[in-house]
Amino acid sequence: MIRIADIDHVVLRAIDIDAMRRFYVDVLGCREERRQDDIGLVQLRAGASLIDLVSVEGKLGRHGGAAPGADGHNVDHICLRVEVYDEAAILAHLEVHGVRIGESGSRYGARGEGPSIYLYDPQGNMIELKGPAVTGPVPPLCAGEVRRGGS
């Protein structure tokens, strides 16, 4: 049986890799860990995980087809758990950086129900910043069970 421990990395195809790097480093606090310009890859440390940025013009990015745009995105959203969740301070920080901010609310995640904020990176990918769980996670379902209602 396979047992997933956590997310190792997420790969985003980037039209403007430098703008995406600045957003994830300067705004969200990731740090550049590794860069391979010959294949168009920048790897950013996000806590215990990595966010890989791949240039759509680079060796790796060309394999993914058309660049993300108004009619299609890389992913629905990526959720990043933040260590200290001070919603007012986070919103003020995002506004200073001119980040497009979406809805705030309570949402269910891997650690349970808790506060979160949606925002958008320079290419329109939706990012969720997740605070600490207020309630714990729901126990896993048994084979064949279907969860009703809730998130």
PDB file of C-alpha atoms in Angstrom:
ATOM      1  CA  MET A   1       0.000   0.000   0.000  1.00  0.00           C
ATOM      2  CA  ILE A   2       1.204   3.514  -0.805  1.00  0.00           C
ATOM      3  CA  ARG A   3       1.133   6.000   2.100  1.00  0.00           C
ATOM      4  CA  ILE A   4       1.527   9.652   1.156  1.00  0.00           C
ATOM      5  CA  ALA A   5       3.402  11.656   3.802  1.00  0.00           C
ATOM      6  CA  ASP A   6       3.057  15.166   2.324  1.00  0.00           C
ATOM      7  CA  ILE A   7       3.523  17.188  -0.848  1.00  0.00           C
ATOM      8  CA  ASP A   8       7.123  17.088  -2.061  1.00  0.00           C
ATOM      9  CA  HIS A   9       6.830  19.707  -4.794  1.00  0.00           C
ATOM     10  CA  VAL A  10       4.464  21.458  -7.184  1.00  0.00           C
ATOM     11  CA  VAL A  11       5.522  22.500 -10.689  1.00  0.00           C
ATOM     12  CA  LEU A  12       4.136  25.674 -12.265  1.00  0.00           C
ATOM     13  CA  ARG A  13       4.776  26.499 -15.915  1.00  0.00           C
ATOM     14  CA  ALA A  14       5.737  30.178 -16.143  1.00  0.00           C
ATOM     15  CA  ILE A  15       5.399  32.671 -18.985  1.00  0.00           C
ATOM     16  CA  ASP A  16       7.561  35.197 -17.076  1.00  0.00           C
ATOM     17  CA  ILE A  17       9.726  33.136 -14.739  1.00  0.00           C
ATOM     18  CA  ASP A  18      11.384  36.212 -13.200  1.00  0.00           C
ATOM     19  CA  ALA A  19       8.035  37.809 -12.238  1.00  0.00           C
ATOM     20  CA  MET A  20       6.870  34.498 -10.778  1.00  0.00           C
ATOM     21  CA  ARG A  21      10.136  34.108  -8.836  1.00  0.00           C
ATOM     22  CA  ARG A  22       9.840  37.633  -7.411  1.00  0.00           C
ATOM     23  CA  PHE A  23       6.236  36.965  -6.340  1.00  0.00           C
ATOM     24  CA  TYR A  24       6.975  33.704  -4.539  1.00  0.00           C
ATOM     25  CA  VAL A  25      10.200  35.017  -2.953  1.00  0.00           C
ATOM     26  CA  ASP A  26       9.423  38.687  -2.222  1.00  0.00           C
ATOM     27  CA  VAL A  27       5.708  38.406  -1.460  1.00  0.00           C
ATOM     28  CA  LEU A  28       5.220  34.893  -0.074  1.00  0.00           C
ATOM     29  CA  GLY A  29       8.633  34.462   1.554  1.00  0.00           C
ATOM     30  CA  CYS A  30       9.911  31.393  -0.295  1.00  0.00           C
ATOM     31  CA  ARG A  31      13.623  31.240  -0.966  1.00  0.00           C
ATOM     32  CA  GLU A  32      15.420  30.233  -4.100  1.00  0.00           C
ATOM     33  CA  GLU A  33      17.085  26.894  -3.489  1.00  0.00           C
ATOM     34  CA  ARG A  34      18.303  25.850  -6.904  1.00  0.00           C
ATOM     35  CA  ARG A  35      18.376  27.221 -10.431  1.00  0.00           C
ATOM     36  CA  GLN A  36      19.059  25.412 -13.715  1.00  0.00           C
ATOM     37  CA  ASP A  37      18.826  28.022 -16.440  1.00  0.00           C
ATOM     38  CA  ASP A  38      19.879  25.542 -19.145  1.00  0.00           C
ATOM     39  CA  ILE A  39      16.535  23.719 -18.761  1.00  0.00           C
ATOM     40  CA  GLY A  40      14.469  26.724 -17.565  1.00  0.00           C
ATOM     41  CA  LEU A  41      13.961  25.602 -13.945  1.00  0.00           C
ATOM     42  CA  VAL A  42      13.923  27.595 -10.690  1.00  0.00           C
ATOM     43  CA  GLN A  43      13.254  25.656  -7.473  1.00  0.00           C
ATOM     44  CA  LEU A  44      11.897  27.566  -4.489  1.00  0.00           C
ATOM     45  CA  ARG A  45      11.792  26.318  -0.914  1.00  0.00           C
ATOM     46  CA  ALA A  46       8.311  26.581   0.643  1.00  0.00           C
ATOM     47  CA  GLY A  47       8.639  25.145   4.142  1.00  0.00           C
ATOM     48  CA  ALA A  48       9.310  21.415   3.789  1.00  0.00           C
ATOM     49  CA  SER A  49       8.198  21.445   0.131  1.00  0.00           C
ATOM     50  CA  LEU A  50       9.353  22.945  -3.158  1.00  0.00           C
ATOM     51  CA  ILE A  51       7.604  25.082  -5.737  1.00  0.00           C
ATOM     52  CA  ASP A  52       9.273  24.530  -9.091  1.00  0.00           C
ATOM     53  CA  LEU A  53       8.922  27.224 -11.724  1.00  0.00           C
ATOM     54  CA  VAL A  54       9.459  26.014 -15.282  1.00  0.00           C
ATOM     55  CA  SER A  55       9.743  28.498 -18.152  1.00  0.00           C
ATOM     56  CA  VAL A  56       7.289  27.643 -20.957  1.00  0.00           C
ATOM     57  CA  GLU A  57      10.135  28.590 -23.338  1.00  0.00           C
ATOM     58  CA  GLY A  58      12.668  26.267 -21.670  1.00  0.00           C
ATOM     59  CA  LYS A  59      13.522  22.635 -22.323  1.00  0.00           C
ATOM     60  CA  LEU A  60      11.139  21.330 -19.618  1.00  0.00           C
ATOM     61  CA  GLY A  61       8.328  23.813 -20.264  1.00  0.00           C
ATOM     62  CA  ARG A  62       7.984  23.084 -23.969  1.00  0.00           C
ATOM     63  CA  HIS A  63       6.756  19.570 -23.110  1.00  0.00           C
ATOM     64  CA  GLY A  64       3.636  20.965 -21.419  1.00  0.00           C
ATOM     65  CA  GLY A  65       1.942  22.376 -24.516  1.00  0.00           C
ATOM     66  CA  ALA A  66       0.402  25.839 -24.726  1.00  0.00           C
ATOM     67  CA  ALA A  67       1.229  28.413 -22.065  1.00  0.00           C
ATOM     68  CA  PRO A  68      -1.317  29.079 -19.311  1.00  0.00           C
ATOM     69  CA  GLY A  69      -3.640  31.981 -20.123  1.00  0.00           C
ATOM     70  CA  ALA A  70      -7.140  33.395 -19.776  1.00  0.00           C
ATOM     71  CA  ASP A  71      -8.781  30.186 -21.006  1.00  0.00           C
ATOM     72  CA  GLY A  72      -6.724  27.716 -19.011  1.00  0.00           C
ATOM     73  CA  HIS A  73      -4.498  27.602 -15.934  1.00  0.00           C
ATOM     74  CA  ASN A  74      -1.851  25.253 -14.612  1.00  0.00           C
ATOM     75  CA  VAL A  75      -3.907  24.124 -11.606  1.00  0.00           C
ATOM     76  CA  ASP A  76      -7.115  25.064  -9.776  1.00  0.00           C
ATOM     77  CA  HIS A  77      -5.185  26.317  -6.744  1.00  0.00           C
ATOM     78  CA  ILE A  78      -2.242  25.591  -4.480  1.00  0.00           C
ATOM     79  CA  CYS A  79      -2.679  25.779  -0.719  1.00  0.00           C
ATOM     80  CA  LEU A  80       0.270  26.920   1.394  1.00  0.00           C
ATOM     81  CA  ARG A  81       0.016  26.528   5.164  1.00  0.00           C
ATOM     82  CA  VAL A  82       1.406  29.562   6.985  1.00  0.00           C
ATOM     83  CA  GLU A  83       3.046  29.274  10.393  1.00  0.00           C
ATOM     84  CA  VAL A  84       1.674  32.503  11.866  1.00  0.00           C
ATOM     85  CA  TYR A  85      -1.775  33.411  10.589  1.00  0.00           C
ATOM     86  CA  ASP A  86      -2.541  37.066  11.292  1.00  0.00           C
ATOM     87  CA  GLU A  87      -5.145  37.834   8.642  1.00  0.00           C
ATOM     88  CA  ALA A  88      -4.942  41.629   8.947  1.00  0.00           C
ATOM     89  CA  ALA A  89      -1.137  41.596   8.687  1.00  0.00           C
ATOM     90  CA  ILE A  90      -1.197  39.163   5.752  1.00  0.00           C
ATOM     91  CA  LEU A  91      -3.764  41.259   3.867  1.00  0.00           C
ATOM     92  CA  ALA A  92      -1.794  44.459   4.508  1.00  0.00           C
ATOM     93  CA  HIS A  93       1.393  42.788   3.254  1.00  0.00           C
ATOM     94  CA  LEU A  94      -0.332  41.550   0.098  1.00  0.00           C
ATOM     95  CA  GLU A  95      -1.846  44.988  -0.574  1.00  0.00           C
ATOM     96  CA  VAL A  96       1.569  46.685  -0.259  1.00  0.00           C
ATOM     97  CA  HIS A  97       2.791  44.334  -3.001  1.00  0.00           C
ATOM     98  CA  GLY A  98      -0.237  45.002  -5.210  1.00  0.00           C
ATOM     99  CA  VAL A  99      -1.402  41.390  -5.071  1.00  0.00           C
ATOM    100  CA  ARG A 100      -4.895  40.585  -6.339  1.00  0.00           C
ATOM    101  CA  ILE A 101      -6.739  39.232  -3.305  1.00  0.00           C
ATOM    102  CA  GLY A 102      -9.712  36.873  -3.416  1.00  0.00           C
ATOM    103  CA  GLU A 103     -12.091  35.704  -0.694  1.00  0.00           C
ATOM    104  CA  SER A 104     -11.190  35.021   2.920  1.00  0.00           C
ATOM    105  CA  GLY A 105     -13.059  32.407   4.888  1.00  0.00           C
ATOM    106  CA  SER A 106     -12.967  29.187   6.823  1.00  0.00           C
ATOM    107  CA  ARG A 107     -12.086  26.171   4.701  1.00  0.00           C
ATOM    108  CA  TYR A 108     -11.252  22.526   5.231  1.00  0.00           C
ATOM    109  CA  GLY A 109      -7.695  21.375   4.575  1.00  0.00           C
ATOM    110  CA  ALA A 110      -5.317  18.546   5.424  1.00  0.00           C
ATOM    111  CA  ARG A 111      -5.158  19.525   9.095  1.00  0.00           C
ATOM    112  CA  GLY A 112      -8.858  20.376   9.524  1.00  0.00           C
ATOM    113  CA  GLU A 113     -11.121  23.412   9.248  1.00  0.00           C
ATOM    114  CA  GLY A 114      -9.474  26.797   9.592  1.00  0.00           C
ATOM    115  CA  PRO A 115      -9.054  30.311   8.206  1.00  0.00           C
ATOM    116  CA  SER A 116      -7.668  30.973   4.756  1.00  0.00           C
ATOM    117  CA  ILE A 117      -7.202  33.679   2.126  1.00  0.00           C
ATOM    118  CA  TYR A 118      -7.247  33.247  -1.632  1.00  0.00           C
ATOM    119  CA  LEU A 119      -4.889  35.370  -3.754  1.00  0.00           C
ATOM    120  CA  TYR A 120      -3.447  35.259  -7.253  1.00  0.00           C
ATOM    121  CA  ASP A 121       0.121  35.096  -8.517  1.00  0.00           C
ATOM    122  CA  PRO A 122       1.298  37.165 -11.526  1.00  0.00           C
ATOM    123  CA  GLN A 123      -0.020  34.543 -13.990  1.00  0.00           C
ATOM    124  CA  GLY A 124      -3.450  34.237 -12.382  1.00  0.00           C
ATOM    125  CA  ASN A 125      -2.812  30.973 -10.508  1.00  0.00           C
ATOM    126  CA  MET A 126      -4.953  30.923  -7.372  1.00  0.00           C
ATOM    127  CA  ILE A 127      -2.985  30.479  -4.132  1.00  0.00           C
ATOM    128  CA  GLU A 128      -4.609  29.729  -0.778  1.00  0.00           C
ATOM    129  CA  LEU A 129      -2.798  30.799   2.395  1.00  0.00           C
ATOM    130  CA  LYS A 130      -4.066  28.495   5.163  1.00  0.00           C
ATOM    131  CA  GLY A 131      -4.015  29.190   8.867  1.00  0.00           C
ATOM    132  CA  PRO A 132      -4.110  26.688  11.734  1.00  0.00           C
ATOM    133  CA  ALA A 133      -6.973  24.236  12.023  1.00  0.00           C
ATOM    134  CA  VAL A 134      -9.770  25.169  14.394  1.00  0.00           C
ATOM    135  CA  THR A 135     -11.195  21.631  14.171  1.00  0.00           C
ATOM    136  CA  GLY A 136      -9.248  18.468  13.441  1.00  0.00           C
ATOM    137  CA  PRO A 137      -9.337  16.466  10.243  1.00  0.00           C
ATOM    138  CA  VAL A 138     -12.243  14.163   9.504  1.00  0.00           C
ATOM    139  CA  PRO A 139     -11.260  10.470   9.875  1.00  0.00           C
ATOM    140  CA  PRO A 140     -10.571   8.736   6.547  1.00  0.00           C
ATOM    141  CA  LEU A 141     -13.403   6.914   4.819  1.00  0.00           C
ATOM    142  CA  CYS A 142     -13.501   3.149   4.517  1.00  0.00           C
ATOM    143  CA  ALA A 143     -13.580   1.634   1.039  1.00  0.00           C
ATOM    144  CA  GLY A 144     -16.941   2.273  -0.593  1.00  0.00           C
ATOM    145  CA  GLU A 145     -18.092   4.958   1.880  1.00  0.00           C
ATOM    146  CA  VAL A 146     -19.242   8.348   0.639  1.00  0.00           C
ATOM    147  CA  ARG A 147     -19.035  11.478   2.782  1.00  0.00           C
ATOM    148  CA  ARG A 148     -22.170  13.640   2.660  1.00  0.00           C
ATOM    149  CA  GLY A 149     -22.298  17.423   3.113  1.00  0.00           C
ATOM    150  CA  GLY A 150     -19.546  19.660   4.476  1.00  0.00           C
ATOM    151  CA  SER A 151     -16.547  20.683   2.376  1.00  0.00           C
TER     152      SER A 151
END
